[in-house]
PDB file of C-alpha atoms in Angstrom:
ATOM      1  CA  LYS A   6      34.386  74.305 185.248  1.00  0.00           C
ATOM      2  CA  GLN A   7      36.761  74.445 181.871  1.00  0.00           C
ATOM      3  CA  GLU A   8      37.534  78.106 180.648  1.00  0.00           C
ATOM      4  CA  ILE A   9      37.217  79.430 176.908  1.00  0.00           C
ATOM      5  CA  SER A  10      39.696  81.555 175.955  1.00  0.00           C
ATOM      6  CA  PRO A  11      38.331  84.817 173.677  1.00  0.00           C
ATOM      7  CA  PRO A  12      39.047  84.493 169.929  1.00  0.00           C
ATOM      8  CA  ASP A  13      42.075  87.010 169.634  1.00  0.00           C
ATOM      9  CA  GLU A  14      43.964  84.873 172.751  1.00  0.00           C
ATOM     10  CA  ILE A  15      43.987  81.813 170.431  1.00  0.00           C
ATOM     11  CA  TYR A  16      45.890  83.715 167.626  1.00  0.00           C
ATOM     12  CA  LYS A  17      48.632  85.159 169.620  1.00  0.00           C
ATOM     13  CA  GLU A  18      50.465  81.941 169.151  1.00  0.00           C
ATOM     14  CA  LYS A  19      52.678  82.502 166.527  1.00  0.00           C
ATOM     15  CA  THR A  20      53.544  80.048 163.971  1.00  0.00           C
ATOM     16  CA  ASN A  21      56.072  80.092 161.092  1.00  0.00           C
ATOM     17  CA  TYR A  22      55.010  78.713 157.659  1.00  0.00           C
ATOM     18  CA  GLU A  23      57.812  78.372 154.965  1.00  0.00           C
ATOM     19  CA  PHE A  24      56.797  78.746 151.598  1.00  0.00           C
ATOM     20  CA  ASN A  25      58.601  79.033 148.330  1.00  0.00           C
ATOM     21  CA  PHE A  26      57.831  79.723 144.881  1.00  0.00           C
ATOM     22  CA  LYS A  27      60.083  78.309 142.324  1.00  0.00           C
ATOM     23  CA  ASN A  28      60.847  80.439 139.105  1.00  0.00           C
ATOM     24  CA  PRO A  29      57.617  82.965 139.914  1.00  0.00           C
ATOM     25  CA  HIS A  30      56.575  84.889 136.889  1.00  0.00           C
ATOM     26  CA  LEU A  31      57.600  88.404 137.626  1.00  0.00           C
ATOM     27  CA  LYS A  32      58.287  90.172 134.389  1.00  0.00           C
ATOM     28  CA  HIS A  33      58.015  93.625 135.629  1.00  0.00           C
ATOM     29  CA  GLU A  34      59.670  95.828 138.185  1.00  0.00           C
ATOM     30  CA  SER A  35      57.506  97.264 140.773  1.00  0.00           C
ATOM     31  CA  TYR A  36      56.361 100.868 139.699  1.00  0.00           C
ATOM     32  CA  LYS A  37      53.898 103.175 141.476  1.00  0.00           C
ATOM     33  CA  GLY A  38      52.724 106.152 139.628  1.00  0.00           C
ATOM     34  CA  ASN A  39      50.205 108.682 139.520  1.00  0.00           C
ATOM     35  CA  PHE A  40      47.759 107.084 136.971  1.00  0.00           C
ATOM     36  CA  ALA A  41      49.203 103.321 137.102  1.00  0.00           C
ATOM     37  CA  SER A  42      51.243 100.922 139.082  1.00  0.00           C
ATOM     38  CA  VAL A  43      52.847  97.410 138.957  1.00  0.00           C
ATOM     39  CA  LYS A  44      52.281  96.021 142.192  1.00  0.00           C
ATOM     40  CA  TYR A  45      52.781  92.450 143.516  1.00  0.00           C
ATOM     41  CA  PHE A  46      51.359  90.856 146.615  1.00  0.00           C
ATOM     42  CA  VAL A  47      51.416  87.371 148.678  1.00  0.00           C
ATOM     43  CA  LYS A  48      47.922  86.572 149.669  1.00  0.00           C
ATOM     44  CA  ILE A  49      47.293  84.460 152.559  1.00  0.00           C
ATOM     45  CA  ILE A  50      44.018  82.845 153.042  1.00  0.00           C
ATOM     46  CA  ILE A  51      43.244  81.033 156.348  1.00  0.00           C
ATOM     47  CA  GLU A  52      39.945  79.366 156.234  1.00  0.00           C
ATOM     48  CA  THR A  53      38.525  77.020 159.101  1.00  0.00           C
ATOM     49  CA  SER A  54      34.907  75.640 160.214  1.00  0.00           C
ATOM     50  CA  ILE A  55      34.731  78.701 162.330  1.00  0.00           C
ATOM     51  CA  ILE A  56      36.066  81.767 160.400  1.00  0.00           C
ATOM     52  CA  SER A  57      37.993  82.764 156.999  1.00  0.00           C
ATOM     53  CA  SER A  58      40.630  85.699 156.926  1.00  0.00           C
ATOM     54  CA  THR A  59      42.600  87.086 153.875  1.00  0.00           C
ATOM     55  CA  TYR A  60      45.845  88.712 154.469  1.00  0.00           C
ATOM     56  CA  GLU A  61      47.875  90.448 151.657  1.00  0.00           C
ATOM     57  CA  LYS A  62      51.267  91.886 152.054  1.00  0.00           C
ATOM     58  CA  GLU A  63      52.699  93.777 149.245  1.00  0.00           C
ATOM     59  CA  PHE A  64      56.410  93.320 148.678  1.00  0.00           C
ATOM     60  CA  ALA A  65      58.612  95.214 145.602  1.00  0.00           C
ATOM     61  CA  VAL A  66      60.412  93.769 142.513  1.00  0.00           C
ATOM     62  CA  VAL A  67      63.585  95.206 141.612  1.00  0.00           C
ATOM     63  CA  LYS A  68      65.706  93.452 138.484  1.00  0.00           C
ATOM     64  CA  PRO A  69      69.559  93.975 138.904  1.00  0.00           C
ATOM     65  CA  LEU A  70      70.934  96.285 136.772  1.00  0.00           C
ATOM     66  CA  ASN A  71      72.022  94.803 133.520  1.00  0.00           C
ATOM     67  CA  LYS A  72      74.960  96.684 132.116  1.00  0.00           C
ATOM     68  CA  ALA A  73      74.579  95.224 128.684  1.00  0.00           C
ATOM     69  CA  VAL A  74      70.990  96.188 128.430  1.00  0.00           C
ATOM     70  CA  LEU A  75      71.677  99.550 129.577  1.00  0.00           C
ATOM     71  CA  ASN A  76      74.836  99.895 126.770  1.00  0.00           C
ATOM     72  CA  LYS A  77      72.602  98.178 124.082  1.00  0.00           C
ATOM     73  CA  ASN A  78      71.327 100.776 121.297  1.00  0.00           C
ATOM     74  CA  ASP A  79      73.134 103.454 123.544  1.00  0.00           C
ATOM     75  CA  PHE A  80      74.160 106.289 121.510  1.00  0.00           C
ATOM     76  CA  PRO A  81      74.979 110.035 121.936  1.00  0.00           C
ATOM     77  CA  LEU A  82      72.211 112.317 121.511  1.00  0.00           C
ATOM     78  CA  LYS A  83      72.659 115.410 119.374  1.00  0.00           C
ATOM     79  CA  LEU A  84      69.609 117.829 118.201  1.00  0.00           C
ATOM     80  CA  LYS A  85      69.907 120.941 116.552  1.00  0.00           C
ATOM     81  CA  VAL A  86      66.676 122.884 116.898  1.00  0.00           C
ATOM     82  CA  GLY A  87      65.915 127.011 116.586  1.00  0.00           C
ATOM     83  CA  ILE A  88      63.882 129.535 114.443  1.00  0.00           C
ATOM     84  CA  LYS A  89      65.327 130.674 111.179  1.00  0.00           C
ATOM     85  CA  ASN A  90      67.351 133.551 111.593  1.00  0.00           C
ATOM     86  CA  VAL A  91      66.324 134.107 115.090  1.00  0.00           C
ATOM     87  CA  LEU A  92      67.657 131.345 117.321  1.00  0.00           C
ATOM     88  CA  SER A  93      69.993 128.271 116.504  1.00  0.00           C
ATOM     89  CA  LEU A  94      70.969 125.820 119.582  1.00  0.00           C
ATOM     90  CA  SER A  95      72.817 122.796 119.811  1.00  0.00           C
ATOM     91  CA  ILE A  96      71.888 120.083 122.372  1.00  0.00           C
ATOM     92  CA  GLU A  97      73.968 117.170 123.120  1.00  0.00           C
ATOM     93  CA  PHE A  98      74.084 114.551 125.737  1.00  0.00           C
ATOM     94  CA  ASP A  99      76.860 111.602 126.217  1.00  0.00           C
ATOM     95  CA  HIS A 100      74.212 108.923 126.178  1.00  0.00           C
ATOM     96  CA  SER A 101      70.674 107.894 125.355  1.00  0.00           C
ATOM     97  CA  ASN A 102      70.256 105.006 128.177  1.00  0.00           C
ATOM     98  CA  TYR A 103      70.975 106.339 131.633  1.00  0.00           C
ATOM     99  CA  ASN A 104      71.150 104.568 134.778  1.00  0.00           C
ATOM    100  CA  CYS A 105      68.287 105.682 137.366  1.00  0.00           C
ATOM    101  CA  ARG A 106      70.921 106.608 140.160  1.00  0.00           C
ATOM    102  CA  GLY A 107      73.597 107.663 137.234  1.00  0.00           C
ATOM    103  CA  THR A 108      74.170 111.455 136.193  1.00  0.00           C
ATOM    104  CA  LEU A 109      72.629 112.995 133.045  1.00  0.00           C
ATOM    105  CA  LYS A 110      75.490 115.120 131.752  1.00  0.00           C
ATOM    106  CA  GLY A 111      75.421 117.146 128.428  1.00  0.00           C
ATOM    107  CA  PHE A 112      75.602 120.923 127.022  1.00  0.00           C
ATOM    108  CA  VAL A 113      73.516 123.415 125.257  1.00  0.00           C
ATOM    109  CA  CYS A 114      75.603 125.428 122.602  1.00  0.00           C
ATOM    110  CA  PHE A 115      74.053 128.811 121.121  1.00  0.00           C
ATOM    111  CA  ASN A 116      74.905 128.927 117.761  1.00  0.00           C
ATOM    112  CA  LEU A 117      72.866 131.994 116.625  1.00  0.00           C
ATOM    113  CA  ILE A 118      71.027 134.403 118.977  1.00  0.00           C
ATOM    114  CA  ASN A 119      69.358 137.316 117.322  1.00  0.00           C
ATOM    115  CA  THR A 120      66.754 137.952 120.013  1.00  0.00           C
ATOM    116  CA  SER A 121      67.008 138.981 123.501  1.00  0.00           C
ATOM    117  CA  ILE A 122      66.433 136.073 125.958  1.00  0.00           C
ATOM    118  CA  LYS A 123      65.173 136.718 129.435  1.00  0.00           C
ATOM    119  CA  PHE A 124      65.982 132.992 130.664  1.00  0.00           C
ATOM    120  CA  MET A 125      66.157 129.198 129.615  1.00  0.00           C
ATOM    121  CA  GLU A 126      65.389 126.401 131.729  1.00  0.00           C
ATOM    122  CA  ALA A 127      65.802 122.602 131.454  1.00  0.00           C
ATOM    123  CA  GLN A 128      62.792 120.133 132.696  1.00  0.00           C
ATOM    124  CA  LEU A 129      62.779 116.419 133.457  1.00  0.00           C
ATOM    125  CA  ILE A 130      59.903 115.274 132.691  1.00  0.00           C
ATOM    126  CA  ARG A 131      57.912 111.862 133.369  1.00  0.00           C
ATOM    127  CA  ARG A 132      54.880 110.971 131.173  1.00  0.00           C
ATOM    128  CA  GLU A 133      52.947 108.109 131.779  1.00  0.00           C
ATOM    129  CA  ILE A 134      51.164 106.770 128.559  1.00  0.00           C
ATOM    130  CA  ILE A 135      47.603 104.771 129.498  1.00  0.00           C
ATOM    131  CA  PHE A 136      46.359 103.110 126.496  1.00  0.00           C
ATOM    132  CA  ASP A 137      43.046 103.979 127.273  1.00  0.00           C
ATOM    133  CA  GLY A 138      42.439 107.006 124.628  1.00  0.00           C
ATOM    134  CA  LYS A 139      42.486 109.668 127.332  1.00  0.00           C
ATOM    135  CA  LYS A 140      45.296 112.263 127.608  1.00  0.00           C
ATOM    136  CA  TYR A 141      47.356 112.442 130.788  1.00  0.00           C
ATOM    137  CA  GLU A 142      49.359 115.509 131.988  1.00  0.00           C
ATOM    138  CA  PRO A 143      53.017 114.998 132.273  1.00  0.00           C
ATOM    139  CA  GLU A 144      55.064 115.012 135.954  1.00  0.00           C
ATOM    140  CA  TYR A 145      57.921 117.899 135.936  1.00  0.00           C
ATOM    141  CA  ILE A 146      60.256 115.859 138.404  1.00  0.00           C
ATOM    142  CA  ALA A 147      63.104 118.621 138.122  1.00  0.00           C
ATOM    143  CA  ARG A 148      63.598 122.119 136.521  1.00  0.00           C
ATOM    144  CA  TYR A 149      66.890 124.072 136.556  1.00  0.00           C
ATOM    145  CA  GLU A 150      67.447 127.887 135.482  1.00  0.00           C
ATOM    146  CA  LEU A 151      70.434 127.300 132.707  1.00  0.00           C
ATOM    147  CA  ILE A 152      70.788 131.035 132.071  1.00  0.00           C
ATOM    148  CA  ASP A 153      69.487 134.273 133.339  1.00  0.00           C
ATOM    149  CA  GLY A 154      69.528 136.805 130.442  1.00  0.00           C
ATOM    150  CA  SER A 155      70.969 136.540 127.018  1.00  0.00           C
ATOM    151  CA  PRO A 156      74.061 134.546 126.340  1.00  0.00           C
ATOM    152  CA  CYS A 157      76.775 135.307 123.747  1.00  0.00           C
ATOM    153  CA  ASP A 158      76.792 133.517 120.309  1.00  0.00           C
ATOM    154  CA  CYS A 159      78.659 130.190 120.546  1.00  0.00           C
ATOM    155  CA  GLU A 160      78.480 130.315 124.340  1.00  0.00           C
ATOM    156  CA  LYS A 161      78.544 126.297 125.623  1.00  0.00           C
ATOM    157  CA  LEU A 162      76.232 125.760 128.769  1.00  0.00           C
ATOM    158  CA  PRO A 163      77.145 122.660 130.638  1.00  0.00           C
ATOM    159  CA  ILE A 164      73.926 120.493 131.592  1.00  0.00           C
ATOM    160  CA  ARG A 165      74.175 117.795 134.496  1.00  0.00           C
ATOM    161  CA  PHE A 166      71.140 116.206 136.312  1.00  0.00           C
ATOM    162  CA  PHE A 167      72.161 113.691 139.226  1.00  0.00           C
ATOM    163  CA  LEU A 168      69.510 111.281 138.724  1.00  0.00           C
ATOM    164  CA  LYS A 169      69.853 109.529 141.979  1.00  0.00           C
ATOM    165  CA  SER A 170      68.196 112.575 144.116  1.00  0.00           C
ATOM    166  CA  TYR A 171      65.011 111.956 142.049  1.00  0.00           C
ATOM    167  CA  ASN A 172      62.370 109.392 142.405  1.00  0.00           C
ATOM    168  CA  ILE A 173      62.854 107.872 138.681  1.00  0.00           C
ATOM    169  CA  THR A 174      61.992 104.354 137.673  1.00  0.00           C
ATOM    170  CA  PRO A 175      63.291 102.558 134.540  1.00  0.00           C
ATOM    171  CA  SER A 176      61.392 103.568 131.195  1.00  0.00           C
ATOM    172  CA  TYR A 177      58.741 100.811 130.681  1.00  0.00           C
ATOM    173  CA  PRO A 178      57.520 101.158 126.646  1.00  0.00           C
ATOM    174  CA  ASP A 179      54.980  99.035 127.032  1.00  0.00           C
ATOM    175  CA  ILE A 180      53.354  96.855 129.999  1.00  0.00           C
ATOM    176  CA  GLU A 181      50.988  94.428 128.688  1.00  0.00           C
ATOM    177  CA  GLU A 182      49.607  96.805 126.346  1.00  0.00           C
ATOM    178  CA  ILE A 183      48.199  98.713 129.379  1.00  0.00           C
ATOM    179  CA  PHE A 184      50.351 101.339 129.944  1.00  0.00           C
ATOM    180  CA  GLY A 185      54.062 102.702 129.648  1.00  0.00           C
ATOM    181  CA  VAL A 186      56.474 105.472 131.369  1.00  0.00           C
ATOM    182  CA  LYS A 187      58.749 107.731 129.409  1.00  0.00           C
ATOM    183  CA  TYR A 188      61.515 110.218 130.501  1.00  0.00           C
ATOM    184  CA  PHE A 189      62.050 113.429 128.767  1.00  0.00           C
ATOM    185  CA  ILE A 190      64.383 116.344 129.013  1.00  0.00           C
ATOM    186  CA  ASN A 191      62.568 119.541 127.690  1.00  0.00           C
ATOM    187  CA  PHE A 192      64.379 122.927 127.216  1.00  0.00           C
ATOM    188  CA  VAL A 193      62.424 126.418 127.656  1.00  0.00           C
ATOM    189  CA  VAL A 194      63.907 129.572 126.316  1.00  0.00           C
ATOM    190  CA  VAL A 195      61.781 132.766 126.900  1.00  0.00           C
ATOM    191  CA  ASP A 196      62.433 135.868 124.942  1.00  0.00           C
ATOM    192  CA  GLY A 197      61.732 139.375 125.861  1.00  0.00           C
TER     193      GLY A 197
END
């Protein structure tokens, strides 16, 4: 009399199969967003005369930091905004390109204040741009209150965002004409 093992007993024996994909075309880094994602998988299909099985395992693609790319087209950001004869602000940042683990440093200078200010905050925003014609809401990653109350004329406020503390990715201007990801800093001034 011969014993037959149940099917799950057959697969308990582990076998390792080595594989190597030479020069895989992994153009973009992995990205997981609210409305779009870039994912990479290894897919294994096992076909036998008895059964067919498919397995997928996701893996992440992270491209090493290339300082030349980070420094390319990098320049200090300078912006003057305001309302004529009411409020004038100068906003400056050291760079226009930042490492995802770096520190975003700058300052806001109040050149003219002819109104009562309740508070001012800086917001770090991620916007996923999907090229399907629909409008998608931005994601507020961080909000910092910069002042509470009216500042003096010519007061200079430092700004510092430690980007390492947030789940940010590189900016993607256009991924295969499907979607893109951009980051912004928004300043909100509320007067009283």
